[in-house]
CSV table of C-alpha atoms and ligand atoms in Angstrom, one decimal:
chain,number,residue,atom,x,y,z
A,228,UNK,CA,-38.3,-26.7,18.6
A,229,UNK,CA,-37.9,-30.2,19.9
A,230,UNK,CA,-40.9,-32.2,20.8
A,231,UNK,CA,-41.7,-35.1,22.7
A,232,UNK,CA,-45.3,-36.4,22.4
A,233,UNK,CA,-46.8,-38.5,25.1
A,234,UNK,CA,-49.9,-40.5,24.4
A,235,UNK,CA,-51.8,-42.2,27.1
A,236,UNK,CA,-54.6,-44.6,27.4
A,237,UNK,CA,-56.1,-45.9,30.7
A,238,UNK,CA,-53.0,-46.8,32.7
A,239,UNK,CA,-50.7,-47.0,29.8
A,240,UNK,CA,-48.5,-44.0,29.1
A,241,UNK,CA,-46.1,-44.0,26.2
A,242,UNK,CA,-43.3,-42.6,28.4
A,243,UNK,CA,-41.9,-43.9,31.6
A,244,UNK,CA,-40.8,-41.4,34.2
A,245,UNK,CA,-37.5,-43.1,35.3
A,246,UNK,CA,-36.6,-43.7,31.7
A,247,UNK,CA,-37.3,-40.2,30.7
A,248,UNK,CA,-35.5,-38.7,33.7
A,249,UNK,CA,-32.4,-40.9,32.8
A,250,UNK,CA,-32.6,-39.4,29.3
A,251,UNK,CA,-32.5,-35.9,30.8
A,252,UNK,CA,-36.1,-35.3,30.2
A,253,UNK,CA,-37.6,-33.3,33.0
A,254,UNK,CA,-39.6,-35.7,34.9
A,255,UNK,CA,-41.6,-33.2,37.0
A,256,UNK,CA,-43.3,-32.1,33.7
A,257,UNK,CA,-44.5,-35.5,32.9
A,258,UNK,CA,-46.9,-35.9,35.8
A,259,UNK,CA,-49.8,-36.4,33.4
A,260,UNK,CA,-53.1,-37.6,34.4
A,261,UNK,CA,-54.1,-41.0,33.0
A,262,UNK,CA,-57.6,-39.6,32.6
A,263,UNK,CA,-56.4,-37.4,29.9
A,264,UNK,CA,-56.2,-39.3,26.7
A,265,UNK,CA,-53.3,-37.2,25.2
A,266,UNK,CA,-50.9,-34.7,26.0
A,267,UNK,CA,-48.1,-33.0,24.2
A,268,UNK,CA,-45.0,-31.8,25.9
A,269,UNK,CA,-42.5,-29.5,24.1
A,270,UNK,CA,-39.0,-29.0,25.3
A,271,UNK,CA,-35.8,-27.9,23.9
A,272,UNK,CA,-32.9,-30.4,23.9
A,273,UNK,CA,-34.9,-33.5,24.2
A,274,UNK,CA,-32.9,-36.6,23.4
A,275,UNK,CA,-34.7,-37.4,20.2
A,276,UNK,CA,-33.8,-34.5,18.2
A,277,UNK,CA,-30.2,-34.4,17.3
A,278,UNK,CA,-28.0,-32.4,14.9
A,279,UNK,CA,-27.0,-34.1,11.7
A,280,UNK,CA,-24.2,-36.6,11.5
A,281,UNK,CA,-22.3,-37.4,8.5
A,282,UNK,CA,-22.7,-41.0,7.2
A,283,UNK,CA,-21.0,-43.2,4.8
A,284,UNK,CA,-23.2,-45.2,2.3
A,285,UNK,CA,-25.9,-47.6,3.1
A,286,UNK,CA,-24.5,-51.1,3.9
A,287,UNK,CA,-27.1,-53.5,5.1
A,288,UNK,CA,-28.6,-56.8,4.3
A,289,UNK,CA,-29.4,-59.9,5.9
A,290,UNK,CA,-26.3,-61.7,6.1
A,291,UNK,CA,-25.3,-64.0,9.0
A,292,UNK,CA,-25.9,-61.4,11.6
A,293,UNK,CA,-26.8,-63.8,14.2
A,294,UNK,CA,-23.5,-65.1,14.3
A,295,UNK,CA,-22.3,-61.6,15.5
A,296,UNK,CA,-23.7,-62.8,18.8
A,297,UNK,CA,-22.1,-65.7,20.6
A,298,UNK,CA,-25.2,-67.6,21.6
A,299,UNK,CA,-23.4,-70.4,23.3
A,300,UNK,CA,-21.1,-68.1,25.3
A,301,UNK,CA,-23.9,-66.0,26.5
A,302,UNK,CA,-25.8,-69.1,27.5
A,303,UNK,CA,-22.7,-70.4,29.3
A,304,UNK,CA,-22.0,-67.3,31.1
A,305,UNK,CA,-25.8,-67.1,32.3
A,306,UNK,CA,-26.0,-70.7,33.4
A,307,UNK,CA,-22.7,-70.5,35.3
A,308,UNK,CA,-23.6,-67.2,37.2
A,309,UNK,CA,-25.2,-67.0,40.5
A,310,UNK,CA,-28.1,-66.8,40.4
A,311,UNK,CA,-28.2,-68.6,37.0
A,312,UNK,CA,-30.1,-67.0,34.2
A,313,UNK,CA,-31.1,-67.4,30.6
A,314,UNK,CA,-30.9,-64.2,28.5
A,315,UNK,CA,-34.3,-62.9,27.7
A,316,UNK,CA,-33.9,-63.0,24.0
A,317,UNK,CA,-33.1,-66.6,24.0
A,318,UNK,CA,-36.9,-67.5,24.3
A,319,UNK,CA,-37.4,-65.9,20.8
A,320,UNK,CA,-36.6,-68.5,18.3
A,321,UNK,CA,-39.3,-69.5,15.7
A,322,UNK,CA,-41.2,-71.3,18.2
A,323,UNK,CA,-41.0,-68.6,20.8
A,324,UNK,CA,-42.2,-66.0,18.4
A,325,UNK,CA,-45.2,-68.3,17.5
A,326,UNK,CA,-45.9,-68.6,21.3
A,327,UNK,CA,-45.7,-64.9,21.5
A,328,UNK,CA,-48.3,-64.4,18.9
A,329,UNK,CA,-50.5,-66.9,20.5
A,330,UNK,CA,-50.1,-65.1,23.7
A,331,UNK,CA,-51.2,-61.8,22.1
A,332,UNK,CA,-54.4,-63.4,20.7
A,333,UNK,CA,-55.2,-65.7,23.6
A,334,UNK,CA,-54.2,-64.0,26.8
A,335,UNK,CA,-57.1,-61.8,27.5
A,336,UNK,CA,-55.3,-60.4,30.6
A,337,UNK,CA,-52.4,-59.0,28.4
A,338,UNK,CA,-53.6,-55.4,28.5
A,339,UNK,CA,-50.3,-54.0,27.1
A,340,UNK,CA,-50.8,-55.0,23.4
A,341,UNK,CA,-54.4,-54.0,23.3
A,342,UNK,CA,-53.6,-50.5,24.8
A,343,UNK,CA,-50.8,-50.1,22.3
A,344,UNK,CA,-53.0,-51.1,19.3
A,345,UNK,CA,-55.8,-48.6,20.6
A,346,UNK,CA,-53.3,-45.7,21.1
A,347,UNK,CA,-51.8,-46.2,17.6
A,348,UNK,CA,-55.1,-46.4,15.9
A,349,UNK,CA,-56.4,-43.3,17.6
A,350,UNK,CA,-53.3,-41.2,17.3
A,351,UNK,CA,-51.3,-42.5,14.2
A,352,UNK,CA,-51.6,-39.3,12.1
A,353,UNK,CA,-50.3,-36.9,14.7
A,354,UNK,CA,-47.6,-39.4,15.9
A,355,UNK,CA,-46.2,-39.7,12.4
A,356,UNK,CA,-45.8,-36.4,11.0
A,357,UNK,CA,-47.2,-36.2,7.5
A,358,UNK,CA,-44.4,-34.0,6.1
A,359,UNK,CA,-42.0,-36.8,6.4
A,360,UNK,CA,-41.3,-37.7,2.8
A,361,UNK,CA,-38.9,-40.4,1.5
A,362,UNK,CA,-38.2,-41.6,5.0
A,363,UNK,CA,-37.2,-45.2,5.9
A,364,UNK,CA,-38.9,-47.2,8.4
A,365,UNK,CA,-37.1,-49.1,11.1
A,366,UNK,CA,-38.7,-51.6,13.6
A,367,UNK,CA,-36.9,-52.8,16.6
A,368,UNK,CA,-38.1,-56.3,17.7
A,369,UNK,CA,-40.5,-56.3,14.8
A,370,UNK,CA,-42.3,-59.7,15.6
A,371,UNK,CA,-45.4,-60.3,13.4
A,372,UNK,CA,-45.4,-56.4,12.3
A,373,UNK,CA,-49.0,-56.0,13.2
A,374,UNK,CA,-48.4,-52.5,14.5
A,375,UNK,CA,-45.7,-51.8,11.8
A,376,UNK,CA,-48.4,-52.2,9.2
A,377,UNK,CA,-50.2,-49.2,10.4
A,378,UNK,CA,-47.1,-47.2,9.9
A,379,UNK,CA,-46.3,-48.8,6.5
A,380,UNK,CA,-49.8,-47.8,5.3
A,381,UNK,CA,-49.5,-44.3,6.6
A,382,UNK,CA,-46.1,-43.6,5.2
A,383,UNK,CA,-47.0,-45.0,1.7
A,384,UNK,CA,-49.8,-42.3,1.6
A,385,UNK,CA,-47.0,-39.8,1.1
A,386,UNK,CA,-44.3,-41.8,-0.8
A,387,UNK,CA,-44.4,-44.2,-3.7
A,388,UNK,CA,-42.0,-46.6,-2.2
A,389,UNK,CA,-40.8,-47.4,1.3
A,390,UNK,CA,-37.6,-49.0,2.5
A,391,UNK,CA,-38.2,-51.1,5.6
A,392,UNK,CA,-35.6,-52.3,8.1
A,393,UNK,CA,-37.1,-54.8,10.6
A,394,UNK,CA,-34.5,-55.8,13.3
A,395,UNK,CA,-35.4,-59.1,15.2
A,396,UNK,CA,-33.4,-61.7,16.7
A,397,UNK,CA,-35.8,-64.4,15.8
A,398,UNK,CA,-34.3,-65.0,12.2
A,399,UNK,CA,-36.8,-67.6,10.8
A,400,UNK,CA,-39.8,-65.8,12.0
A,401,UNK,CA,-38.4,-62.6,10.7
A,402,UNK,CA,-37.9,-64.0,7.3
A,403,UNK,CA,-41.4,-65.4,7.2
A,404,UNK,CA,-43.1,-62.0,8.1
A,405,UNK,CA,-40.9,-60.4,5.4
A,406,UNK,CA,-42.1,-62.7,2.9
A,407,UNK,CA,-45.7,-62.0,3.9
A,408,UNK,CA,-45.2,-58.3,3.8
A,409,UNK,CA,-43.4,-58.6,0.6
A,410,UNK,CA,-46.5,-60.2,-1.0
A,411,UNK,CA,-49.0,-57.8,0.7
A,412,UNK,CA,-47.3,-54.6,-0.5
A,413,UNK,CA,-46.0,-55.9,-3.9
A,414,UNK,CA,-43.7,-53.5,-5.5
A,415,UNK,CA,-44.1,-50.7,-2.9
A,416,UNK,CA,-42.0,-52.0,0.0
A,417,UNK,CA,-38.3,-52.8,-0.1
A,418,UNK,CA,-37.4,-55.0,2.8
A,419,UNK,CA,-33.9,-55.2,4.3
A,420,UNK,CA,-34.4,-57.6,7.3
A,421,UNK,CA,-31.7,-57.5,10.0
A,422,UNK,CA,-31.6,-60.8,11.9
A,423,UNK,CA,-29.8,-59.6,14.8
A,424,UNK,CA,-29.8,-58.4,18.4
A,425,UNK,CA,-30.8,-54.8,19.0
A,426,UNK,CA,-27.3,-53.5,19.3
A,427,UNK,CA,-25.9,-55.1,16.1
A,428,UNK,CA,-29.0,-53.7,14.4
A,429,UNK,CA,-28.5,-50.2,15.7
A,430,UNK,CA,-24.9,-50.4,14.6
A,431,UNK,CA,-25.9,-51.2,11.1
A,432,UNK,CA,-28.4,-48.3,11.1
A,433,UNK,CA,-25.5,-45.9,11.8
A,434,UNK,CA,-24.4,-46.2,8.1
A,435,UNK,CA,-27.7,-45.0,7.0
A,436,UNK,CA,-28.1,-41.3,6.4
A,437,UNK,CA,-31.9,-41.2,5.3
A,438,UNK,CA,-34.6,-39.8,7.5
A,439,UNK,CA,-35.8,-42.6,9.8
A,440,UNK,CA,-39.1,-43.3,11.5
A,441,UNK,CA,-38.0,-45.8,14.1
A,442,UNK,CA,-40.6,-47.9,15.9
A,443,UNK,CA,-40.0,-49.9,19.1
A,444,UNK,CA,-43.1,-51.6,20.5
A,445,UNK,CA,-44.0,-54.3,23.0
A,446,UNK,CA,-40.5,-55.0,24.2
A,447,UNK,CA,-38.4,-52.2,25.5
A,448,UNK,CA,-39.4,-53.1,29.0
A,449,UNK,CA,-38.0,-56.6,28.5
A,450,UNK,CA,-34.6,-55.0,29.0
A,451,UNK,CA,-33.2,-54.1,32.4
A,452,UNK,CA,-33.4,-50.3,33.2
A,453,UNK,CA,-29.8,-49.4,32.3
A,454,UNK,CA,-29.9,-51.4,29.1
A,455,UNK,CA,-33.0,-49.5,28.0
A,456,UNK,CA,-31.1,-46.2,28.5
A,457,UNK,CA,-28.0,-47.6,26.8
A,458,UNK,CA,-30.0,-48.7,23.7
A,459,UNK,CA,-32.0,-45.6,23.4
A,460,UNK,CA,-28.7,-43.6,23.6
A,461,UNK,CA,-27.2,-45.8,20.8
A,462,UNK,CA,-30.4,-45.2,18.7
A,463,UNK,CA,-30.1,-41.4,19.3
A,464,UNK,CA,-26.7,-41.5,17.6
A,465,UNK,CA,-28.4,-42.8,14.4
A,466,UNK,CA,-30.8,-40.0,14.4
A,467,UNK,CA,-30.8,-36.6,12.8
A,468,UNK,CA,-33.2,-33.7,13.5
A,469,UNK,CA,-35.8,-35.0,11.1
A,470,UNK,CA,-35.9,-38.5,12.4
A,471,UNK,CA,-38.6,-39.9,14.6
A,472,UNK,CA,-38.5,-42.4,17.4
A,473,UNK,CA,-41.9,-43.8,18.5
A,474,UNK,CA,-41.9,-46.3,21.3
A,475,UNK,CA,-44.1,-47.6,24.1
A,476,UNK,CA,-43.6,-48.5,27.7
A,477,UNK,CA,-45.8,-49.9,30.3
A,478,UNK,CA,-46.0,-47.8,33.6
A,479,UNK,CA,-48.9,-49.8,35.1
A,480,UNK,CA,-48.4,-49.9,38.8
A,481,UNK,CA,-51.4,-52.1,39.4
A,482,UNK,CA,-50.1,-55.3,40.7
A,483,UNK,CA,-53.2,-57.3,40.1
A,484,UNK,CA,-53.4,-56.6,36.3
A,485,UNK,CA,-49.6,-57.1,36.0
A,486,UNK,CA,-49.9,-60.5,37.9
A,487,UNK,CA,-52.9,-61.6,35.8
A,488,UNK,CA,-51.2,-60.8,32.5
A,489,UNK,CA,-47.8,-62.5,33.2
A,490,UNK,CA,-49.2,-65.5,35.1
A,491,UNK,CA,-51.4,-66.4,32.2
A,492,UNK,CA,-50.9,-70.0,30.7
A,493,UNK,CA,-49.7,-68.5,27.4
A,494,UNK,CA,-47.3,-66.2,28.9
A,495,UNK,CA,-45.8,-69.0,30.9
A,496,UNK,CA,-45.5,-71.1,27.8
A,497,UNK,CA,-43.4,-68.3,26.2
A,498,UNK,CA,-41.1,-68.0,29.1
A,499,UNK,CA,-40.7,-71.9,29.3
A,500,UNK,CA,-39.6,-71.8,25.7
A,501,UNK,CA,-36.2,-70.9,27.0
A,502,UNK,CA,-35.9,-74.4,28.6
A,503,UNK,CA,-37.4,-76.2,25.6
A,504,UNK,CA,-35.0,-74.4,23.3
A,505,UNK,CA,-32.0,-75.5,25.4
A,506,UNK,CA,-33.4,-79.2,24.7
A,507,UNK,CA,-34.0,-78.5,20.9
A,508,UNK,CA,-31.0,-76.4,19.9
A,509,UNK,CA,-28.4,-77.3,22.4
A,510,UNK,CA,-29.0,-81.0,22.9
A,511,UNK,CA,-29.4,-80.3,26.7
A,512,UNK,CA,-30.7,-83.2,28.9
A,513,UNK,CA,-32.6,-80.9,31.2
A,514,UNK,CA,-36.0,-82.0,32.4
A,515,UNK,CA,-38.6,-79.3,31.9
A,516,UNK,CA,-40.9,-80.9,34.4
A,517,UNK,CA,-38.4,-80.1,37.1
A,518,UNK,CA,-39.1,-76.4,36.8
A,519,UNK,CA,-41.9,-74.1,37.8
A,520,UNK,CA,-42.5,-70.5,37.0
A,521,UNK,CA,-42.8,-67.8,39.7
A,522,UNK,CA,-43.9,-64.3,38.6
A,523,UNK,CA,-43.6,-61.4,40.8
A,524,UNK,CA,-44.3,-57.6,40.4
A,525,UNK,CA,-41.5,-55.5,42.0
A,526,UNK,CA,-42.8,-52.2,42.6
A,527,UNK,CA,-40.5,-49.3,42.7
A,528,UNK,CA,-41.6,-45.7,43.0
A,529,UNK,CA,-38.4,-44.0,42.6
A,530,UNK,CA,-38.1,-41.9,39.5
A,531,UNK,CA,-34.5,-43.2,38.9
A,532,UNK,CA,-35.5,-46.9,38.6
A,533,UNK,CA,-38.5,-48.6,37.4
A,534,UNK,CA,-41.0,-51.2,38.6
A,535,UNK,CA,-40.5,-54.6,36.7
A,536,UNK,CA,-41.9,-58.0,36.4
A,537,UNK,CA,-39.7,-60.7,37.7
A,538,UNK,CA,-40.0,-64.1,36.1
A,539,UNK,CA,-38.2,-66.9,37.7
A,540,UNK,CA,-38.0,-70.3,36.4
A,541,UNK,CA,-37.3,-72.2,39.7
A,542,UNK,CA,-36.0,-75.8,39.9
A,543,UNK,CA,-38.3,-77.8,42.1
A,544,UNK,CA,-35.3,-80.0,43.3
A,545,UNK,CA,-31.6,-79.9,42.7
A,546,UNK,CA,-30.6,-81.3,39.5
A,547,UNK,CA,-27.7,-81.1,37.0
A,548,UNK,CA,-27.8,-81.1,33.2
A,549,UNK,CA,-25.3,-81.2,30.4
A,550,UNK,CA,-24.6,-78.8,27.7
A,551,UNK,CA,-22.8,-81.0,25.3
A,552,UNK,CA,-20.8,-78.2,23.7
A,553,UNK,CA,-19.3,-77.3,27.0
A,554,UNK,CA,-15.8,-78.8,27.6
A,555,UNK,CA,-15.7,-80.6,30.9
A,556,UNK,CA,-12.3,-79.0,31.7
A,557,UNK,CA,-13.8,-75.5,31.5
B,82,SAM,C1,-42.9,-58.9,22.7
B,82,SAM,S1,-42.3,-59.1,21.0
B,82,SAM,C2,-42.8,-57.5,20.3
B,82,SAM,C3,-43.2,-57.6,18.8
B,82,SAM,C4,-43.8,-56.4,18.2
B,82,SAM,N1,-42.9,-55.3,18.2
B,82,SAM,C5,-45.1,-56.1,18.8
B,82,SAM,O1,-45.2,-55.0,19.4
B,82,SAM,O2,-46.1,-57.0,18.8
B,82,SAM,C6,-40.5,-58.9,21.1
B,82,SAM,C7,-39.9,-59.0,19.8
B,82,SAM,O3,-38.5,-58.6,19.9
B,82,SAM,C8,-37.7,-59.6,19.5
B,82,SAM,N2,-36.4,-59.5,20.4
B,82,SAM,C9,-36.4,-59.9,21.7
B,82,SAM,N3,-35.1,-59.6,22.2
B,82,SAM,C10,-34.4,-59.1,21.2
B,82,SAM,C11,-33.1,-58.7,21.0
B,82,SAM,N4,-32.3,-58.6,22.1
B,82,SAM,N5,-32.7,-58.2,19.9
B,82,SAM,C12,-33.5,-58.1,18.8
B,82,SAM,N6,-34.8,-58.6,18.9
B,82,SAM,C13,-35.3,-59.0,20.0
B,82,SAM,C14,-38.4,-60.8,19.6
B,82,SAM,O4,-38.0,-61.8,18.7
B,82,SAM,C15,-39.8,-60.5,19.2
B,82,SAM,O5,-40.1,-60.5,17.9
């Protein structure tokens, strides 16, 4: 029997109605009450249980994965679009990752991280089945691995050694985190960092035939709705019947809580890092003082789509700036 488990705490539920519906999960059965702290839903044919797929060998390692993604072209395409945008992942360089950590510690309105930690601490044993042995651990957007450590400790109760595949676009920060983990779990954790965007990381996973416990915390909602579905469907293809995917989403509909969380000084610093990084990495002569941040909560009750937080970095007045690597004839 296939099984999707849904864990809730307060207004946080580890499943999102629109998302589950798009994954063919019967949404009318997920009308859980936030008052209940936990609820299990058993269904056949749920997306996360898939028949076995044949794989080749394991081909991984930190190489120069970031080059797989053409950062400059992605930036150019965003900055020449209407309206202009900077891809969300761009704010996560080493400085962005540091600002993200600071935000988790200092932003007392950021309920999501705290709820995730509470849910994980209270439910870890039932989330991560204890009969999983010799599995590998994958972490999508691993960050500082605070939540991941809970799973590493848990899995190491049942196996002598663990192979760990953190996937994160923030290369330097990823490597620093891996060094710390390596020292902490000396001899028991083999780490294969994948410094890449999610899709490159998932494609690399597809060559790996071991049973996987895949984590995705704190970040799936940073992707557009269609992109969330796309990446979950890609992950599905890497999974066999014994694999587990454990991810969290925020279905808060309380405008006031959301606005407080994302308007906080530290959250703003993290978003502004996109502009600061343009200056640092791309030699761009943009003036950060010419921009102000606007946060809005776009509520959407339709089961097909989702509510989301919109963050705009709006120019106070018309201005132009130069990206030195862009040909003037382009
Ligand atoms: C909000 S943090 C979450 C970190 C951690 N999972 C947690 O729960 O605390 C998002 C993480 O995802 C990474 N990230 C963001 N966009 C990404 C992308 N497109 N591909 C890979 N990693 C990405 C960031 O570098 C960052 O470490």
